[in-house]
């Protein structure tokens, strides 16, 4: 009986040693994977930083201004502002009156006018 | 007993019983497995373990610093760290010093050969920097040489995408990425840095400035064209939020690019808004008039006899175009009468003037996040004649930034503001609490009167500032043309012409201060060099561009419309 216990204990000791070894091995493998991923993350972060700097460089105002002016754009002028509560003719007022999608002014000339035109 | 028995007999190899053989087999098997496992692990270490082994190799222990990003108030990047290669050598591993030096100086022409020979020639050293913060193309060139003993290290390198637009404000860093000047230095001093040993991105929270890059660019662009138009030697301009003290734009031309450290140190490109003090001329009359109103000595209607010059000792103060009739305080301001300002100041006296200027913070040294502001240059003796000259802006030199801080109090209802480059975060305190704890230095009535006459100076036909008017944006302000001191007293043709403006004048939000240095007469200015013909129209151009960015809604007719914004 004692002999059987000895054998079982030896077997258990051996198998747990093997299991432990396997676990340790796995842990190291996972650790190295974590490290690799951390390195990748850091590298990606660095690359993102470079891209952000590049975007900021491309978006610097003096460059954008040249491009915008070449497109015929210029700073907003005072007369380009439209008062929402001003003229009732200007479409914007109608959107405000009736926030209904059907009532939105359409580019299509044939589109029906707003059901409730309001005072003109 | 047994031991004796065994030792007394000659050793005999016992016959292995089948039972014993049966036991030996598993033991042998177990041993084999064990050795196989050890062998396998050795192979594994030999091949798979390479990466870890390399990581542990002798990397140079050099501390570099990762810095937080600097962004404008809308989150646009002004300064950031990027990954850059730095080249170093292990002199002990170099095979042929002459070959290395020859090839390196060919690949990197800016290297100093003598310096390189000195640092690489010492075989006892195991580490020597060759070049830090290299451009990728340079690094590739050196890499292609394939020289043993050279290696790269990744380090953070500071870059400034906006370059010259913000150079005077952000300053610069040294080769270890430590702040040397401007806001970069402020970050080191107040927030500290991440010490890292590689090109690690900073974990520090980004620093959000009060600057608006759009506004900054508009001001810089208009000042640049003004410098060309009027052949000015330099120009400076700032936009200040008069409620919070936030600086929306601060431009000093000629500019410097933080990416080029040599420019930052160039004495011919000084920062003029807070790095230098100037006599600012008639814009000081804002202070003189405010002082008279604040002390209750005068109202805007009270008249003074400005028909005769002021004579003090051997000095005579007179106006360029003397008025034939006495003028009210309002008209003294609109016509920018030196005699009138002198009379207002004399009425209060020297001591009161000094106290008033001190209350507005114009006699003490000020500082902002970019460093100390050049201290005001006070007259050696402050007597009646100095009282008169200071009343119209001569005899007391201050930095434009410091003047702007004082002028803000004249317009915002009378409380002190401290100019800041850092964006004010959403306040924890409610509006009422903030208003209760702010430091009032002037009566609201004084501020209201100043708003009125500054707006009038732009709308009135008599006003010196009418060229600053912009339809819809209700600009107000005061011109100032100050002769610059030369070797033989003041020079008539060398002036600093300034315009201190604000908008929208019914509820002023932003203060603009523009100074042109030594503008020349042109056909457009009818051969004049006064602020009324150059600094005022430049302000108008600037306001036209920045008001939409700042969200100020235009009004068609002054006062005709109800609340538009």
CSV table of C-alpha atoms in Angstrom, one decimal, chain B residues 134-394:
chain,number,residue,atom,x,y,z
B,134,UNK,CA,18.9,63.5,-37.5
B,135,UNK,CA,16.6,63.8,-40.5
B,136,UNK,CA,15.5,60.3,-41.7
B,137,UNK,CA,17.4,60.8,-45.0
B,138,UNK,CA,20.6,61.6,-43.1
B,139,UNK,CA,20.1,58.5,-41.0
B,140,UNK,CA,19.6,56.3,-44.0
B,141,UNK,CA,22.8,57.7,-45.6
B,142,UNK,CA,24.9,56.8,-42.5
B,143,UNK,CA,23.2,53.4,-42.3
B,144,UNK,CA,24.1,52.7,-45.9
B,145,UNK,CA,27.8,53.2,-45.0
B,146,UNK,CA,27.7,50.0,-43.0
B,147,UNK,CA,30.4,51.1,-40.6
B,148,UNK,CA,30.9,48.8,-37.6
B,149,UNK,CA,31.0,50.6,-34.2
B,150,UNK,CA,28.3,53.1,-35.2
B,151,UNK,CA,24.7,52.8,-34.0
B,152,UNK,CA,21.5,54.7,-33.8
B,153,UNK,CA,19.3,55.5,-31.0
B,154,UNK,CA,15.7,56.7,-31.2
B,155,UNK,CA,15.1,59.9,-29.4
B,156,UNK,CA,12.2,62.4,-29.2
B,157,UNK,CA,12.9,65.5,-31.2
B,158,UNK,CA,10.9,68.7,-30.8
B,159,UNK,CA,9.3,70.0,-34.0
B,160,UNK,CA,7.2,73.1,-34.6
B,161,UNK,CA,4.8,72.7,-37.5
B,162,UNK,CA,3.7,76.3,-37.3
B,163,UNK,CA,7.3,77.5,-37.5
B,164,UNK,CA,7.8,81.2,-37.7
B,165,UNK,CA,4.2,82.0,-36.8
B,166,UNK,CA,4.7,81.2,-33.2
B,167,UNK,CA,8.5,81.3,-32.8
B,168,UNK,CA,8.7,84.3,-30.4
B,169,UNK,CA,6.1,82.8,-28.1
B,170,UNK,CA,7.0,79.1,-27.8
B,171,UNK,CA,10.8,79.7,-27.7
B,172,UNK,CA,13.0,76.7,-28.2
B,173,UNK,CA,14.5,73.5,-26.6
B,174,UNK,CA,18.1,72.3,-26.4
B,175,UNK,CA,19.5,69.0,-27.7
B,176,UNK,CA,18.3,67.1,-24.7
B,177,UNK,CA,14.8,68.4,-25.4
B,178,UNK,CA,14.8,70.7,-22.4
B,179,UNK,CA,13.1,74.1,-22.6
B,180,UNK,CA,15.5,77.1,-23.1
B,181,UNK,CA,13.2,80.0,-23.8
B,182,UNK,CA,9.6,81.1,-24.1
B,183,UNK,CA,6.8,78.8,-23.3
B,184,UNK,CA,9.0,75.7,-23.6
B,185,UNK,CA,11.0,77.0,-20.6
B,186,UNK,CA,7.7,77.7,-18.7
B,187,UNK,CA,6.7,74.1,-19.3
B,188,UNK,CA,9.9,72.8,-17.8
B,189,UNK,CA,9.6,75.1,-14.8
B,190,UNK,CA,6.0,74.6,-14.0
B,191,UNK,CA,4.9,71.2,-15.2
B,192,UNK,CA,8.1,69.1,-15.4
B,193,UNK,CA,8.9,66.6,-18.1
B,194,UNK,CA,8.9,62.8,-18.5
B,195,UNK,CA,12.5,61.6,-18.3
B,196,UNK,CA,12.6,58.7,-20.8
B,197,UNK,CA,15.3,56.6,-22.3
B,198,UNK,CA,14.1,56.3,-25.8
B,199,UNK,CA,11.7,57.8,-28.2
B,200,UNK,CA,8.7,57.4,-26.0
B,201,UNK,CA,5.8,59.7,-26.4
B,202,UNK,CA,5.1,62.0,-23.5
B,203,UNK,CA,2.2,60.9,-21.2
B,204,UNK,CA,1.9,64.5,-20.1
B,205,UNK,CA,-1.4,66.4,-20.8
B,206,UNK,CA,-1.1,68.7,-23.7
B,207,UNK,CA,-0.7,72.4,-23.0
B,208,UNK,CA,-3.5,74.4,-24.5
B,209,UNK,CA,-2.7,77.9,-25.3
B,210,UNK,CA,-5.0,80.9,-25.5
B,211,UNK,CA,-3.7,81.6,-29.0
B,212,UNK,CA,-5.9,81.1,-32.0
B,213,UNK,CA,-3.7,80.2,-34.9
B,214,UNK,CA,-6.2,81.7,-37.4
B,215,UNK,CA,-6.2,85.0,-35.6
B,216,UNK,CA,-2.4,84.8,-35.1
B,217,UNK,CA,-1.9,84.2,-38.8
B,218,UNK,CA,-4.3,87.0,-39.8
B,219,UNK,CA,-2.5,89.5,-37.6
B,220,UNK,CA,1.0,88.3,-38.8
B,221,UNK,CA,-0.1,88.4,-42.4
B,222,UNK,CA,-1.5,92.0,-42.2
B,223,UNK,CA,1.5,93.2,-40.3
B,224,UNK,CA,3.8,91.7,-42.9
B,225,UNK,CA,2.1,93.4,-45.7
B,226,UNK,CA,2.0,96.7,-43.7
B,227,UNK,CA,5.8,96.4,-43.2
B,228,UNK,CA,6.2,96.2,-47.0
B,229,UNK,CA,3.6,98.9,-47.7
B,230,UNK,CA,5.1,101.4,-45.4
B,231,UNK,CA,8.7,100.1,-45.5
B,232,UNK,CA,8.7,99.7,-41.7
B,233,UNK,CA,11.7,98.1,-40.1
B,234,UNK,CA,9.6,96.1,-37.7
B,235,UNK,CA,6.0,95.6,-36.5
B,236,UNK,CA,4.2,94.1,-33.5
B,237,UNK,CA,0.6,93.4,-32.8
B,238,UNK,CA,-1.5,91.6,-30.2
B,239,UNK,CA,-5.1,90.7,-29.7
B,240,UNK,CA,-6.2,90.4,-26.1
B,241,UNK,CA,-9.5,89.2,-24.6
B,242,UNK,CA,-10.2,92.0,-22.2
B,243,UNK,CA,-12.4,89.9,-20.0
B,244,UNK,CA,-10.1,86.9,-19.3
B,245,UNK,CA,-6.7,88.4,-20.2
B,246,UNK,CA,-6.2,85.6,-22.8
B,247,UNK,CA,-3.9,86.5,-25.6
B,248,UNK,CA,-5.4,85.5,-28.9
B,249,UNK,CA,-2.5,86.6,-31.0
B,250,UNK,CA,0.9,88.0,-30.3
B,251,UNK,CA,3.0,88.8,-33.3
B,252,UNK,CA,6.4,90.4,-33.5
B,253,UNK,CA,8.1,90.9,-36.8
B,254,UNK,CA,10.7,90.0,-38.0
B,255,UNK,CA,9.7,86.6,-36.7
B,256,UNK,CA,11.8,83.7,-35.6
B,257,UNK,CA,11.3,80.0,-36.4
B,258,UNK,CA,11.7,77.7,-33.4
B,259,UNK,CA,12.9,75.0,-35.7
B,260,UNK,CA,16.0,77.1,-36.3
B,261,UNK,CA,17.5,77.8,-32.9
B,262,UNK,CA,20.0,80.3,-34.3
B,263,UNK,CA,17.2,82.6,-35.3
B,264,UNK,CA,15.7,82.6,-31.8
B,265,UNK,CA,19.0,83.9,-30.5
B,266,UNK,CA,19.5,86.5,-33.3
B,267,UNK,CA,19.6,89.9,-31.7
B,268,UNK,CA,18.3,91.5,-34.9
B,269,UNK,CA,15.0,89.7,-34.4
B,270,UNK,CA,13.9,90.8,-30.9
B,271,UNK,CA,10.5,90.1,-29.5
B,272,UNK,CA,9.0,93.5,-29.2
B,273,UNK,CA,5.7,93.0,-27.3
B,274,UNK,CA,7.3,92.2,-24.0
B,275,UNK,CA,11.0,92.1,-24.8
B,276,UNK,CA,11.4,95.8,-25.2
B,277,UNK,CA,10.1,99.1,-23.8
B,278,UNK,CA,9.0,102.0,-26.0
B,279,UNK,CA,7.5,105.4,-25.6
B,280,UNK,CA,4.1,104.8,-27.1
B,281,UNK,CA,3.0,108.3,-27.7
B,282,UNK,CA,-0.6,109.6,-27.8
B,283,UNK,CA,-2.2,106.2,-27.0
B,284,UNK,CA,-1.2,107.2,-23.4
B,285,UNK,CA,-3.9,110.0,-23.6
B,286,UNK,CA,-6.4,107.2,-22.9
B,287,UNK,CA,-4.8,106.9,-19.5
B,288,UNK,CA,-4.6,110.7,-18.9
B,289,UNK,CA,-8.3,111.2,-19.8
B,290,UNK,CA,-9.3,108.1,-17.7
B,291,UNK,CA,-7.4,109.5,-14.8
B,292,UNK,CA,-9.2,112.8,-14.9
B,293,UNK,CA,-12.6,111.1,-15.2
B,294,UNK,CA,-11.9,108.6,-12.5
B,295,UNK,CA,-10.9,111.3,-10.0
B,296,UNK,CA,-14.0,113.2,-10.8
B,297,UNK,CA,-12.0,116.3,-11.7
B,298,UNK,CA,-13.4,116.4,-15.2
B,299,UNK,CA,-16.3,115.3,-17.3
B,300,UNK,CA,-16.2,114.7,-21.0
B,301,UNK,CA,-17.9,118.2,-21.4
B,302,UNK,CA,-15.5,120.2,-19.2
B,303,UNK,CA,-13.4,122.6,-21.4
B,304,UNK,CA,-9.8,123.6,-21.1
B,305,UNK,CA,-8.0,126.5,-22.8
B,306,UNK,CA,-5.6,124.8,-25.2
B,307,UNK,CA,-5.1,127.8,-27.4
B,308,UNK,CA,-1.8,128.7,-25.7
B,309,UNK,CA,1.2,126.5,-25.3
B,310,UNK,CA,2.2,125.2,-21.9
B,311,UNK,CA,5.5,126.6,-20.7
B,312,UNK,CA,7.4,124.9,-17.9
B,313,UNK,CA,10.9,126.3,-17.3
B,314,UNK,CA,12.8,126.2,-20.6
B,315,UNK,CA,10.3,123.8,-22.2
B,316,UNK,CA,7.3,124.7,-24.3
B,317,UNK,CA,4.6,122.2,-25.1
B,318,UNK,CA,2.5,123.0,-28.1
B,319,UNK,CA,0.2,121.3,-30.5
B,320,UNK,CA,1.1,120.8,-34.1
B,321,UNK,CA,-2.3,122.3,-35.1
B,322,UNK,CA,-3.3,124.5,-32.1
B,323,UNK,CA,-7.0,124.8,-31.7
B,324,UNK,CA,-8.2,128.5,-31.9
B,325,UNK,CA,-10.9,127.7,-29.3
B,326,UNK,CA,-10.9,126.0,-25.9
B,327,UNK,CA,-11.6,122.3,-26.2
B,328,UNK,CA,-13.8,119.9,-24.1
B,329,UNK,CA,-12.2,116.7,-22.7
B,330,UNK,CA,-13.9,114.8,-25.5
B,331,UNK,CA,-12.4,117.0,-28.2
B,332,UNK,CA,-9.0,117.0,-26.5
B,333,UNK,CA,-9.1,113.2,-27.0
B,334,UNK,CA,-10.5,113.3,-30.5
B,335,UNK,CA,-8.0,115.9,-31.8
B,336,UNK,CA,-5.2,114.3,-29.7
B,337,UNK,CA,-4.2,117.6,-28.2
B,338,UNK,CA,-0.9,117.4,-26.3
B,339,UNK,CA,-1.6,120.7,-24.6
B,340,UNK,CA,-5.0,119.5,-23.5
B,341,UNK,CA,-3.5,116.2,-22.1
B,342,UNK,CA,-0.8,118.2,-20.3
B,343,UNK,CA,-3.4,120.5,-18.7
B,344,UNK,CA,-5.5,117.5,-17.6
B,345,UNK,CA,-2.4,115.9,-16.0
B,346,UNK,CA,-1.2,119.1,-14.4
B,347,UNK,CA,-4.6,119.6,-12.8
B,348,UNK,CA,-4.3,116.3,-11.0
B,349,UNK,CA,-0.6,116.7,-10.2
B,350,UNK,CA,2.5,114.5,-10.4
B,351,UNK,CA,1.8,112.3,-7.4
B,352,UNK,CA,-1.8,111.4,-8.5
B,353,UNK,CA,-0.5,110.6,-12.0
B,354,UNK,CA,2.2,108.3,-10.5
B,355,UNK,CA,-0.4,106.6,-8.3
B,356,UNK,CA,-2.9,106.2,-11.1
B,357,UNK,CA,-0.3,104.6,-13.4
B,358,UNK,CA,0.8,102.3,-10.5
B,359,UNK,CA,-2.8,101.3,-10.0
B,360,UNK,CA,-3.0,100.2,-13.6
B,361,UNK,CA,0.3,98.2,-13.1
B,362,UNK,CA,2.4,100.4,-15.4
B,363,UNK,CA,5.2,101.1,-12.9
B,364,UNK,CA,6.0,97.5,-11.8
B,365,UNK,CA,7.6,94.7,-13.7
B,366,UNK,CA,5.1,92.3,-15.1
B,367,UNK,CA,5.5,88.7,-16.3
B,368,UNK,CA,3.7,86.3,-18.6
B,369,UNK,CA,4.3,82.6,-19.2
B,370,UNK,CA,6.9,83.4,-21.9
B,371,UNK,CA,9.1,85.2,-19.4
B,372,UNK,CA,9.4,88.5,-17.6
B,373,UNK,CA,8.2,91.6,-19.4
B,374,UNK,CA,10.9,94.2,-19.9
B,375,UNK,CA,10.5,96.5,-16.8
B,376,UNK,CA,9.0,100.0,-17.4
B,377,UNK,CA,11.6,102.7,-17.9
B,378,UNK,CA,10.5,105.4,-15.5
B,379,UNK,CA,11.9,109.0,-15.6
B,380,UNK,CA,14.8,109.6,-13.2
B,381,UNK,CA,12.9,112.6,-11.8
B,382,UNK,CA,9.2,112.9,-12.1
B,383,UNK,CA,8.3,116.5,-11.9
B,384,UNK,CA,5.9,118.9,-13.6
B,385,UNK,CA,7.5,118.7,-17.0
B,386,UNK,CA,7.6,114.8,-16.9
B,387,UNK,CA,4.0,114.8,-15.8
B,388,UNK,CA,3.1,116.7,-18.9
B,389,UNK,CA,5.2,114.6,-21.3
B,390,UNK,CA,4.0,111.4,-19.8
B,391,UNK,CA,0.4,112.6,-20.3
B,392,UNK,CA,0.9,112.3,-24.0
B,393,UNK,CA,3.2,109.2,-24.0
B,394,UNK,CA,6.7,110.5,-23.8
